[in-house]
Each structure stands twice: as C-alpha cells, then as structure tokens.
Amino acid sequence: MEKSALRALPLIAVEVPGDYVVVGDQGRPDHCCLLLSGFMYRYKTPPDGGRQILSFHLPGDVSDLQNIHLGTMDHSIGTLVPSRLGFIPQDALLKLSNEHAGIAAAFWRDTLIDAAVFREWIVNVGRRSPPQRVAHLLSEVNLRAHALGLASDGRFALPLSRQVLGDSTAMSKVQVSRVLHDFKVQGLLAVDANTVTVEDAAGLQKVALFDPTYLHLKARI
Amino acid sequence: MEKSALRALPLIAVEVPGDYVVVGDQGRPDHCCLLLSGFMYRYKTPPDGGRQILSFHLPGDVSDLQNIHLGTMDHSIGTLVPSRLGFIPQDALLKLSNEHAGIAAAFWRDTLIDAAVFREWIVNVGRRSPPQRVAHLLSEVNLRAHALGLASDGRFALPLSRQVLGDSTAMSKVQVSRVLHDFKVQGLLAVDANTVTVEDAAGLQKVALFDPTYLHLKARI
DNA sequence: CGAATACTTGAGTGGGGTCAACGCAAGTGG
DNA sequence: CCACTTGCGTTGACCCCACTCAAGTATTCG
C-alpha cells in the first residue's frame, strides 16, 4: 500500500546537462528532485568567493527532501554530469508523509543519514591531513557506489576533477594533484578524467582511518 | 491534542555535572535526551587523536533525536556545564510520531535544522579564515541564545574555553587566543571564563559575512 | 591544426601549528 | 592565613606545510 502510493506520485522526468544548477541558494522550490541517473552534489558559495562542496549524491537520492519543511534553500545543488532528474511536487510528498507514517519515517531516516555524512565531513575538513581527506572522501564514494551496484571491483565512472575534489576537501587543486600522485605511486588508486579506480580499498581506508559506521548503510531504505 | 500527547510522555529528569559524556560514540541508547537546562555539545574523536566539536545545544534541544531511526551513535554528546536532562524512551517517541503526523513533522524539521547547521559548519572550518571562523561561531551562538531569551543585550553565561572554541573551529587554542584578543581590541566582543559578551553583534557578523538563513529560525517549533 | 581546458611540476612565501616559558586565578590542605 | 598545586590563558620564537603563482605539458574539441 505504501509502495503503491509511492509509485502513484506524479513525477516529471527531465534531462539536464552536466554542470547544471538544479536548485540555487536562497531558492524556494516547490518540487523535490529525485536523481534517476547521473551524479549530483551540494555546495555553498561564501560571498567572499570559493566553493565548498557539502555532499555527493548518487542515483536514488532525493537531495532536497529537506525543502518539504525548510522553505528557503541555504545552499545550491548541481549536476556533475548529464543527468536524469525526476521532479515531484512537494505538496504531494507532504500529503503522502502525513498519511503514511512509514513513508514519513523513511524520508526522515534518509535526511538523518545525510546529516550523519555532514558530521563526518566536518571532521574531514577540520581534523584530517590532506592525504587522509582525499582517502576518506574516496573511500566514502567507493563504498556508496558499490552499495548501489554502480561499481565493479573498485572502478566506477565519475568525472572528479582536482578542482571538485579540492572544493570537497578544503584543499587547493594543486595539493589534490600531489596527493593523488602519491596514491597512484603507492598503488592505492587512480583518478583519471572520468573514472575512479580504487586499487586497494583496504589500504585507502587505512590511510583515512575510515570507519563506515556513519553511513548507516543497513539503515537505508 | 498533540500538545497533551507530548506532555504525557514519560520523562526522567536527571542532574549531571559539567564535562559529562551523556551518550558515547558507538553507543545504542534507548532513550532520547532533552536538555532542560545547561549546555551540551556534540563531538567526534578521530582515532588518531584530537576532538572535533560538531554543534552546540541549548535548552529545549533534543540532541540525539536521530537515534530513533539510526541505531548506533556515530559521535558523542557531552555537557559543558552542570545540566538538567530529561530522558524519554525512544519507543514512546516513535509511537507518538507514528500516531501524530504533526509531531513526526516537527521532529523531522528539528533534525533538518540541525543538518543545515552542520552544512554551515563544513563551510566554517573548510573555507573561512581564523577570525571569520570564530566570529561566525559566536554570531550563531549569540543569535540562538537571544532567540531563546537566554541572553540580555549580547551577554550570556557560557563557559567557552579557548580549547573548546578551537575544537569547534579547527584551530589551535593559541590561535583562538590571538583572534579573541584582536576582537577585544576592536571592541567586538569579550570572552571571559564563564561569560560571552558581544559588544558589537553587527560588526561581528560583518567580519564573518554571517547570513542567518541557515538557522531557519522562523521554522523552529 | 589551433584553442581551450585540465593537469603537472617547481619555486617562493606566509600563516598558523607547535613548543615552551610565564602570568594569573582558583582551589586545597596544613 | 598562607604556601602549594593545578589549570587556563598569554606571549614569543621557530618552522613546516600547503597556498599561490607561474610555466610547461597533455588532452580534448571544434
């Protein structure tokens, strides 16, 4: 019953290019955006310049679910690659979550995991060394990509430029470049223009002292 | 009706000292913790040492509401000062939120605002200069304390040591000390052992380029 | 084939971490 | 009541890491 209610939701599918701003800071969207295929990310742009990436989103994520209850966006959401998005009216989602406690709980849980990831990212940019930051970020993405079946033995298609990695880890692109070079020499991983290849996932996690508890993977819908 | 249901919740009030770990990392608490009076904070301790503070909590906050849906804690929660806590069984809260869509929504909204604050903290430690970080953090606390009526014209009782401020902003306590000295000279604020006095809130916000949108203050319960 | 973009590599610099010494206030016990 | 201890804050000195700048290389796209 809850499943059929979810399937009955009105959904408008849209194709958008890469590097496209789906929802802008200060915006008040009336739809939520389900990522059907592609790759998205959240970010903030402080007034004095720069960009801080806050999270990455893989297919299946509804990255702006919080807008059901928080009217105004406090950050932006964009695509990294050409993507297919499904827009669902917020009032339909709100109605659904009011009528089905199970769906409300699932939505809530989803945003709780987002929050857990944000917490880990605070630690990442605040406490860890540059190699640890990159290793941690890529361990996270690797794990999530595998959990979704989007990767085969450490290889997955993701165009992560040095700039994007730097904006995610609060490092300069030059420093990212050097760290990635070292990782390649050590046989840990290789990041080329559109593919990430994790050669030694365990070694990478060891560098980052990575503990996947915060992803609450079992708790996903 | 929802109000009376909330009031009927079983609550065990407990007095705890300052510097007390209420819920530890990896814990699986079966109660949620409402802060009745005092001051709490969340933090993570990476295995290689150090501490990253993730958020501060004022009276009225239920800082571990997420445990209703995420079984295992991925961080710790502690008190900064002697505090009064109200413990509420998770299953009672879960039952309540299943029965009252309005309460479920209010809980959800609360954790969404937490997440918005986490996002801003990523930017704080990742992108801002040391003076901006301190100014931003104290602008946030100042605003929230005033919103709760816990402060009178910029003064509020909070024992924020340089160490705590450093662990919140990813700075050394020495650097915090220097920044606070400069702020005092500039007439922006004074932080003594147990009181924060904001002399020039607007000036402080200007230093931090502070935009309160992310606090979603109107959206609070 | 040329232009544009991303990546690499090197050199120089400065901001903030670390270490260490000192000052100060509060708490303790004889 | 005072010597002692303890913990926090301050200040100075030093130094290293990562940012910035800049030049050179590779790759893709029109």
Coordinates of C-alpha atoms (C1' of nucleotides) in Angstrom, one line a residue:
Chain A
M1 CA 0.0 0.0 0.0
E2 CA 2.8 2.4 0.8
K3 CA 4.7 1.2 -2.1
S4 CA 1.8 1.7 -4.5
A5 CA 1.3 5.2 -3.0
L6 CA 4.9 6.0 -3.8
R7 CA 4.6 4.7 -7.3
A8 CA 1.5 6.8 -7.8
L9 CA 3.4 10.0 -7.1
P10 CA 3.4 12.5 -10.0
L11 CA 6.9 12.6 -11.4
I12 CA 8.2 14.8 -14.2
A13 CA 11.4 13.4 -15.7
V14 CA 13.9 15.9 -17.1
E15 CA 17.3 15.5 -18.8
V16 CA 19.8 18.1 -17.8
P17 CA 23.4 18.7 -18.8
G18 CA 26.4 18.4 -16.6
D19 CA 27.5 21.4 -14.5
Y20 CA 23.9 22.5 -14.3
V21 CA 22.4 24.3 -11.2
V22 CA 19.3 22.3 -10.3
V23 CA 18.3 24.4 -7.2
G24 CA 20.0 27.6 -6.3
D25 CA 20.9 29.1 -2.9
Q26 CA 18.0 31.2 -1.5
G27 CA 15.6 29.5 -3.8
R28 CA 12.1 28.3 -2.7
P29 CA 11.4 25.3 -5.0
D30 CA 8.0 23.7 -4.9
H31 CA 9.3 20.4 -6.2
C32 CA 11.7 17.8 -4.8
C33 CA 14.3 16.4 -7.1
L34 CA 14.9 12.6 -7.3
L35 CA 18.1 11.7 -9.1
L36 CA 17.3 9.0 -11.6
S37 CA 20.7 8.7 -13.2
G38 CA 23.8 10.7 -13.2
F39 CA 25.6 12.4 -10.3
M40 CA 24.8 15.5 -8.2
Y41 CA 26.5 17.5 -5.5
R42 CA 25.5 20.1 -2.9
Y43 CA 27.6 23.2 -2.3
K44 CA 27.8 26.6 -0.8
T45 CA 29.5 29.7 -2.2
P46 CA 30.5 32.1 0.5
P47 CA 30.2 35.7 -0.5
D48 CA 33.9 36.3 -0.5
G49 CA 34.5 33.6 -3.1
G50 CA 35.3 30.0 -3.3
R51 CA 33.0 27.0 -3.2
Q52 CA 32.6 24.3 -0.5
I53 CA 31.1 21.1 -1.7
L54 CA 28.9 19.5 1.1
S55 CA 28.0 16.1 -0.3
F56 CA 27.7 14.0 -3.3
H57 CA 24.5 12.3 -4.5
L58 CA 24.1 9.1 -6.4
P59 CA 21.0 7.8 -8.2
G60 CA 18.1 7.2 -5.9
D61 CA 18.9 10.1 -3.7
V62 CA 16.4 12.9 -3.2
S63 CA 18.9 15.6 -2.3
D64 CA 16.4 18.4 -1.5
L65 CA 13.9 16.5 0.6
Q66 CA 14.6 18.9 3.4
N67 CA 12.7 21.6 1.4
I68 CA 9.4 20.0 2.4
H69 CA 9.9 21.6 5.8
L70 CA 12.5 24.3 5.3
G71 CA 11.2 26.8 2.8
T72 CA 14.3 28.5 1.7
M73 CA 17.4 26.8 0.3
D74 CA 20.5 27.6 2.3
H75 CA 22.8 26.0 -0.4
S76 CA 22.8 25.0 -4.0
I77 CA 22.5 21.7 -5.8
G78 CA 24.1 20.9 -9.2
T79 CA 24.9 18.1 -11.5
L80 CA 28.4 16.9 -12.2
V81 CA 27.5 15.0 -15.4
P82 CA 24.5 15.0 -17.7
S83 CA 21.7 13.5 -15.5
R84 CA 18.1 12.4 -15.5
L85 CA 16.1 14.0 -12.7
G86 CA 12.5 13.3 -11.5
F87 CA 10.7 16.3 -10.1
I88 CA 7.9 15.5 -7.6
P89 CA 5.6 18.2 -6.2
Q90 CA 6.4 19.0 -2.6
D91 CA 2.7 19.1 -1.6
A92 CA 2.3 15.6 -2.9
L93 CA 5.2 14.4 -0.8
L94 CA 3.9 16.2 2.2
K95 CA 0.5 14.7 1.8
L96 CA 1.9 11.3 1.5
S97 CA 4.1 11.6 4.5
N98 CA 1.2 12.8 6.5
E99 CA -1.0 9.9 5.5
H100 CA 1.6 7.1 5.8
A101 CA 3.7 7.1 9.0
G102 CA 6.1 4.5 7.4
I103 CA 6.8 6.8 4.5
A104 CA 7.4 9.8 6.8
A105 CA 9.8 7.7 8.8
A106 CA 11.7 6.6 5.6
F107 CA 12.0 10.2 4.4
W108 CA 13.2 11.3 7.8
R109 CA 15.7 8.5 8.1
D110 CA 17.1 9.5 4.7
T111 CA 17.8 13.0 5.8
L112 CA 19.2 11.7 9.1
I113 CA 21.8 9.8 7.2
D114 CA 22.6 12.9 5.1
A115 CA 23.2 14.7 8.4
A116 CA 25.5 11.9 9.6
V117 CA 27.5 12.4 6.5
F118 CA 27.7 16.1 7.0
R119 CA 29.0 15.5 10.5
E120 CA 31.8 13.3 9.1
W121 CA 32.7 15.9 6.6
I122 CA 33.1 18.5 9.3
V123 CA 35.7 16.1 10.8
N124 CA 37.2 15.6 7.4
V125 CA 37.9 19.2 6.6
G126 CA 38.6 20.1 10.2
R127 CA 40.9 17.5 11.6
R128 CA 42.4 15.3 8.9
S129 CA 45.6 15.7 6.9
P130 CA 45.4 16.3 3.2
P131 CA 46.0 12.6 2.2
Q132 CA 43.5 11.5 4.8
R133 CA 40.9 13.9 3.5
V134 CA 41.2 12.6 0.0
A135 CA 41.4 9.0 1.1
H136 CA 38.3 9.4 3.3
L137 CA 36.2 11.1 0.6
L138 CA 37.1 8.5 -2.0
S139 CA 36.5 5.6 0.5
E140 CA 33.1 7.0 1.1
V141 CA 32.2 7.4 -2.5
N142 CA 33.6 4.0 -3.3
L143 CA 31.5 2.3 -0.6
R144 CA 28.3 4.1 -1.6
A145 CA 28.9 3.4 -5.3
H146 CA 29.4 -0.3 -4.5
A147 CA 26.4 -0.4 -2.3
L148 CA 24.3 0.8 -5.2
G149 CA 25.9 -1.6 -7.6
L150 CA 27.4 1.2 -9.7
A151 CA 30.9 0.0 -9.4
S152 CA 32.7 -3.2 -10.3
D153 CA 35.8 -4.1 -8.3
G154 CA 36.8 -0.6 -7.4
R155 CA 36.1 1.0 -10.8
F156 CA 33.3 3.5 -11.3
A157 CA 32.6 6.2 -13.8
L158 CA 32.9 9.6 -12.1
P159 CA 34.4 12.7 -13.5
L160 CA 36.0 14.1 -10.3
S161 CA 38.3 16.9 -11.3
R162 CA 41.1 18.0 -9.0
Q163 CA 39.1 21.2 -8.5
V164 CA 36.0 19.4 -7.4
L165 CA 38.0 17.2 -5.0
G166 CA 39.7 20.3 -3.7
D167 CA 36.4 22.1 -3.2
S168 CA 35.1 19.0 -1.3
T169 CA 38.1 18.6 1.0
A170 CA 39.1 22.3 1.5
M171 CA 42.3 21.9 -0.4
S172 CA 43.8 23.6 -3.4
K173 CA 43.7 21.7 -6.6
V174 CA 47.5 21.7 -6.7
Q175 CA 47.6 19.9 -3.4
V176 CA 45.0 17.4 -4.5
S177 CA 47.1 16.7 -7.6
R178 CA 50.1 15.9 -5.4
V179 CA 48.2 13.7 -3.1
L180 CA 46.6 11.7 -5.9
H181 CA 50.1 11.3 -7.5
D182 CA 51.4 9.8 -4.2
F183 CA 48.4 7.5 -4.0
K184 CA 49.0 6.3 -7.5
V185 CA 52.6 5.6 -6.8
Q186 CA 51.6 3.7 -3.7
G187 CA 49.2 1.6 -5.7
L188 CA 46.1 2.8 -3.8
L189 CA 44.1 4.4 -6.5
A190 CA 44.0 6.2 -9.8
V191 CA 41.7 9.1 -10.7
D192 CA 41.5 9.9 -14.4
A193 CA 39.3 12.4 -16.2
N194 CA 36.2 10.3 -15.9
T195 CA 36.9 7.2 -13.9
V196 CA 37.9 6.5 -10.4
T197 CA 39.8 3.2 -9.9
V198 CA 40.3 2.1 -6.4
E199 CA 43.2 -0.4 -6.5
D200 CA 43.4 -1.1 -2.8
A201 CA 40.3 -0.2 -0.9
A202 CA 41.5 -1.5 2.4
G203 CA 44.8 0.4 2.1
L204 CA 42.8 3.6 1.3
Q205 CA 40.6 3.1 4.3
K206 CA 43.6 2.5 6.5
V207 CA 45.2 5.8 5.4
A208 CA 41.9 7.6 6.2
L209 CA 41.3 5.6 9.4
F210 CA 37.9 5.2 7.7
D211 CA 35.0 3.8 9.8
P212 CA 31.8 3.3 7.8
T213 CA 29.5 3.4 10.8
Y214 CA 28.4 6.9 9.9
L215 CA 27.0 5.9 6.6
H216 CA 24.4 3.7 8.4
L217 CA 24.2 1.6 5.2
K218 CA 22.0 -1.0 6.8
A219 CA 19.5 1.7 7.6
R220 CA 19.0 2.8 4.0
I221 CA 15.5 2.3 2.6
Chain B
M1 CA -4.3 17.0 21.4
E2 CA -0.8 16.7 20.1
K3 CA 0.3 19.0 22.8
S4 CA -1.2 16.9 25.5
A5 CA 0.3 13.8 24.0
L6 CA 3.7 15.4 24.2
R7 CA 3.1 16.4 27.8
A8 CA 2.1 12.8 28.6
L9 CA 5.5 11.5 27.6
P10 CA 7.3 9.7 30.3
L11 CA 10.3 11.8 31.2
I12 CA 13.1 11.0 33.7
A13 CA 14.9 14.2 34.8
V14 CA 18.5 13.8 35.8
E15 CA 21.1 16.2 37.0
V16 CA 24.6 15.7 35.6
P17 CA 27.8 17.5 36.2
G18 CA 29.7 19.5 33.6
D19 CA 32.1 17.8 31.2
Y20 CA 30.0 14.7 31.4
V21 CA 29.6 12.2 28.5
V22 CA 25.8 11.8 28.1
V23 CA 25.9 9.4 25.1
G24 CA 29.1 7.9 23.7
D25 CA 30.2 7.1 20.2
Q26 CA 29.1 3.6 19.1
G27 CA 26.5 3.6 21.8
R28 CA 23.0 2.3 21.2
P29 CA 20.9 4.3 23.6
D30 CA 17.2 3.5 24.1
H31 CA 16.3 7.0 25.4
C32 CA 16.5 10.4 23.8
C33 CA 17.8 13.3 25.8
L34 CA 16.0 16.6 26.1
L35 CA 18.2 19.4 27.5
L36 CA 16.2 21.1 30.2
S37 CA 18.8 23.5 31.4
G38 CA 22.6 23.8 30.9
F39 CA 24.6 23.4 27.7
M40 CA 25.6 20.5 25.6
Y41 CA 27.7 19.8 22.6
R42 CA 28.3 17.0 20.0
Y43 CA 31.7 15.9 19.1
K44 CA 33.8 13.2 17.3
T45 CA 37.2 12.0 18.4
P46 CA 39.1 10.6 15.4
P47 CA 41.2 7.5 16.3
D48 CA 44.5 9.5 15.8
G49 CA 43.6 12.0 18.5
G50 CA 42.0 15.4 18.7
R51 CA 38.4 16.3 19.0
Q52 CA 36.1 18.0 16.5
I53 CA 33.0 19.6 18.0
L54 CA 30.1 19.4 15.7
S55 CA 27.4 21.5 17.3
F56 CA 26.2 23.2 20.4
H57 CA 22.9 22.7 22.1
L58 CA 20.8 25.0 24.2
P59 CA 17.9 24.1 26.5
G60 CA 14.9 22.7 24.5
D61 CA 17.1 20.8 22.1
V62 CA 16.8 17.0 21.8
S63 CA 20.3 16.4 20.5
D64 CA 20.0 12.7 19.9
L65 CA 16.6 12.6 18.2
Q66 CA 18.2 10.9 15.3
N67 CA 18.7 7.7 17.3
I68 CA 15.0 6.9 16.9
H69 CA 15.9 5.8 13.4
L70 CA 19.7 5.4 13.4
G71 CA 20.5 2.7 15.9
T72 CA 24.2 3.3 16.5
M73 CA 25.7 6.6 17.6
D74 CA 28.4 7.9 15.2
H75 CA 29.5 10.6 17.6
S76 CA 29.4 11.6 21.3
I77 CA 27.3 14.1 23.2
G78 CA 28.5 15.8 26.4
T79 CA 27.8 18.6 28.7
L80 CA 29.8 21.8 29.0
V81 CA 28.3 22.8 32.4
P82 CA 26.2 21.1 35.0
S83 CA 22.9 20.4 33.3
R84 CA 19.4 19.0 33.8
L85 CA 18.5 16.4 31.3
G86 CA 15.2 14.7 30.6
F87 CA 15.4 11.2 29.3
I88 CA 12.5 10.0 27.2
P89 CA 12.1 6.4 25.9
Q90 CA 12.7 6.1 22.2
D91 CA 9.8 3.7 21.7
A92 CA 7.4 6.2 23.2
L93 CA 8.7 8.9 20.8
L94 CA 8.5 6.5 17.9
K95 CA 4.9 5.6 18.8
L96 CA 4.0 9.2 19.2
S97 CA 5.4 10.2 15.8
N98 CA 3.7 7.3 14.2
E99 CA 0.4 8.3 15.6
H100 CA 0.6 12.1 15.1
A101 CA 1.8 13.2 11.7
G102 CA 2.2 16.8 13.1
I103 CA 4.6 15.6 15.7
A104 CA 6.6 13.5 13.3
A105 CA 6.9 16.5 11.1
A106 CA 8.1 18.7 14.0
F107 CA 10.7 16.1 15.0
W108 CA 11.8 15.8 11.4
R109 CA 12.0 19.6 11.0
D110 CA 14.1 19.8 14.1
T111 CA 16.7 17.4 12.7
L112 CA 16.6 19.2 9.3
I113 CA 17.7 22.4 11.0
D114 CA 20.5 20.5 12.8
A115 CA 21.6 19.3 9.3
A116 CA 21.5 22.9 8.0
V117 CA 23.8 23.9 10.8
F118 CA 26.2 21.0 10.1
R119 CA 26.4 22.2 6.5
E120 CA 27.3 25.7 7.6
W121 CA 30.0 24.3 9.9
I122 CA 31.6 22.5 7.0
V123 CA 31.9 25.8 5.3
N124 CA 33.2 27.4 8.5
V125 CA 36.1 25.0 9.1
G126 CA 36.7 24.5 5.4
R127 CA 36.7 27.9 3.8
R128 CA 36.8 30.7 6.4
S129 CA 39.8 32.5 7.9
P130 CA 40.5 32.0 11.6
P131 CA 38.9 35.4 12.6
Q132 CA 35.9 34.6 10.4
R133 CA 35.5 31.2 12.0
V134 CA 35.4 32.5 15.5
A135 CA 33.2 35.4 14.5
H136 CA 30.8 33.1 12.7
L137 CA 30.6 30.6 15.5
L138 CA 29.9 33.3 18.1
S139 CA 27.4 35.0 15.9
E140 CA 25.5 31.8 15.6
V141 CA 25.5 31.1 19.4
N142 CA 24.6 34.7 20.1
L143 CA 21.6 34.6 17.8
R144 CA 20.4 31.3 19.1
A145 CA 20.8 32.3 22.7
H146 CA 18.9 35.5 22.1
A147 CA 16.1 33.6 20.2
L148 CA 15.7 31.5 23.4
G149 CA 15.8 34.5 25.7
L150 CA 18.9 33.3 27.4
A151 CA 20.8 36.5 26.7
S152 CA 20.4 40.1 27.5
D153 CA 22.0 42.6 25.1
G154 CA 24.8 40.4 24.0
R155 CA 25.7 38.9 27.4
F156 CA 25.1 35.3 28.1
A157 CA 26.6 32.8 30.5
L158 CA 28.7 30.2 28.6
P159 CA 32.0 28.8 29.7
L160 CA 33.7 28.6 26.3
S161 CA 37.3 27.9 26.8
R162 CA 39.9 28.6 24.1
Q163 CA 40.3 24.8 23.8
V164 CA 36.5 24.3 23.2
L165 CA 36.4 27.1 20.6
G166 CA 39.5 25.7 18.9
D167 CA 37.9 22.2 18.8
S168 CA 34.8 23.8 17.2
T169 CA 36.6 25.8 14.6
A170 CA 39.6 23.5 13.8
M171 CA 42.1 25.9 15.2
S172 CA 44.7 25.7 17.9
K173 CA 43.9 27.2 21.3
V174 CA 46.8 29.6 20.8
Q175 CA 45.3 30.9 17.6
V176 CA 41.9 31.3 19.2
S177 CA 43.6 33.3 21.9
R178 CA 45.1 35.7 19.4
V179 CA 41.9 36.1 17.5
L180 CA 39.9 36.8 20.6
H181 CA 42.5 39.3 21.7
D182 CA 42.1 41.2 18.4
F183 CA 38.3 41.1 18.7
K184 CA 38.5 42.6 22.1
V185 CA 40.8 45.4 21.0
Q186 CA 38.4 46.1 18.1
G187 CA 35.6 46.3 20.6
L188 CA 33.7 43.4 19.0
L189 CA 33.4 41.0 21.9
A190 CA 34.9 39.7 25.1
V191 CA 35.0 36.0 26.2
D192 CA 35.8 35.5 29.8
A193 CA 36.0 32.3 31.8
N194 CA 32.2 31.9 32.0
T195 CA 30.6 34.7 30.1
V196 CA 30.5 35.8 26.4
T197 CA 29.8 39.5 25.9
V198 CA 29.1 40.5 22.3
E199 CA 29.7 44.2 22.2
D200 CA 29.1 44.7 18.5
A201 CA 26.9 42.0 17.1
A202 CA 26.6 43.7 13.7
G203 CA 30.4 44.1 13.5
L204 CA 30.9 40.5 14.4
Q205 CA 28.5 39.4 11.7
K206 CA 30.2 41.6 9.2
V207 CA 33.6 40.0 9.9
A208 CA 32.1 36.6 9.4
L209 CA 29.9 37.6 6.5
F210 CA 27.2 35.9 8.6
D211 CA 23.9 35.1 6.9
P212 CA 21.4 33.6 9.4
T213 CA 19.3 32.0 6.7
Y214 CA 20.7 28.6 7.5
L215 CA 19.4 28.7 11.1
H216 CA 15.8 28.7 9.8
L217 CA 14.8 30.4 13.0
K218 CA 11.2 31.0 11.9
A219 CA 10.8 27.3 11.2
R220 CA 11.6 26.3 14.8
I221 CA 8.8 24.6 16.7
Chain C
dC1 C1' 45.6 22.2 -36.7
dG2 C1' 44.7 25.6 -33.2
dA3 C1' 42.2 26.8 -28.9
dA4 C1' 40.7 25.8 -24.6
dT5 C1' 40.9 23.3 -20.6
dA6 C1' 42.9 20.4 -17.2
dC7 C1' 46.8 18.5 -15.1
dT8 C1' 51.7 18.6 -13.6
dT9 C1' 55.8 20.4 -11.6
dG10 C1' 58.7 23.8 -9.5
dA11 C1' 59.8 27.8 -6.6
dG12 C1' 58.7 31.1 -3.1
dT13 C1' 56.2 32.6 0.8
dG14 C1' 53.4 33.3 4.8
dG15 C1' 50.0 31.8 8.1
dG16 C1' 49.2 29.1 11.7
dG17 C1' 50.7 24.9 14.4
dT18 C1' 53.8 23.5 18.0
dC19 C1' 56.7 24.2 21.8
dA20 C1' 57.9 26.4 25.8
dA21 C1' 58.1 29.9 29.4
dC22 C1' 55.5 32.9 32.1
dG23 C1' 51.4 35.1 34.5
dC24 C1' 47.2 34.6 36.8
dA25 C1' 43.4 33.0 39.4
dA26 C1' 41.1 29.5 42.0
dG27 C1' 41.1 25.6 44.9
dT28 C1' 43.4 22.8 48.7
dG29 C1' 45.4 21.5 52.9
dG30 C1' 48.2 22.2 56.8
Chain D
dC1 C1' 46.0 32.6 56.7
dC2 C1' 49.4 31.3 53.6
dA3 C1' 52.3 28.1 50.7
dC4 C1' 51.5 24.9 47.2
dT5 C1' 49.3 23.0 43.3
dT6 C1' 46.7 22.9 39.2
dG7 C1' 44.7 24.5 35.1
dC8 C1' 43.8 28.1 31.8
dG9 C1' 45.4 32.0 29.2
dT10 C1' 49.0 34.8 27.1
dT11 C1' 53.1 35.8 24.6
dG12 C1' 57.2 34.9 21.9
dA13 C1' 60.1 32.1 18.8
dC14 C1' 60.5 28.8 15.4
dC15 C1' 59.4 26.2 11.5
dC16 C1' 56.9 23.5 8.3
dC17 C1' 53.1 22.7 5.4
dA18 C1' 50.1 24.0 1.9
dC19 C1' 48.7 28.0 -0.8
dT20 C1' 49.8 30.9 -4.6
dC21 C1' 51.8 32.0 -8.7
dA22 C1' 53.7 30.6 -13.0
dA23 C1' 55.5 28.0 -16.6
dG24 C1' 55.2 23.9 -19.1
dT25 C1' 52.7 19.5 -20.8
dA26 C1' 48.8 16.7 -22.2
dT27 C1' 44.3 16.0 -24.0
dT28 C1' 40.1 17.1 -26.0
dC29 C1' 37.1 19.5 -29.0
dG30 C1' 35.8 22.4 -32.7

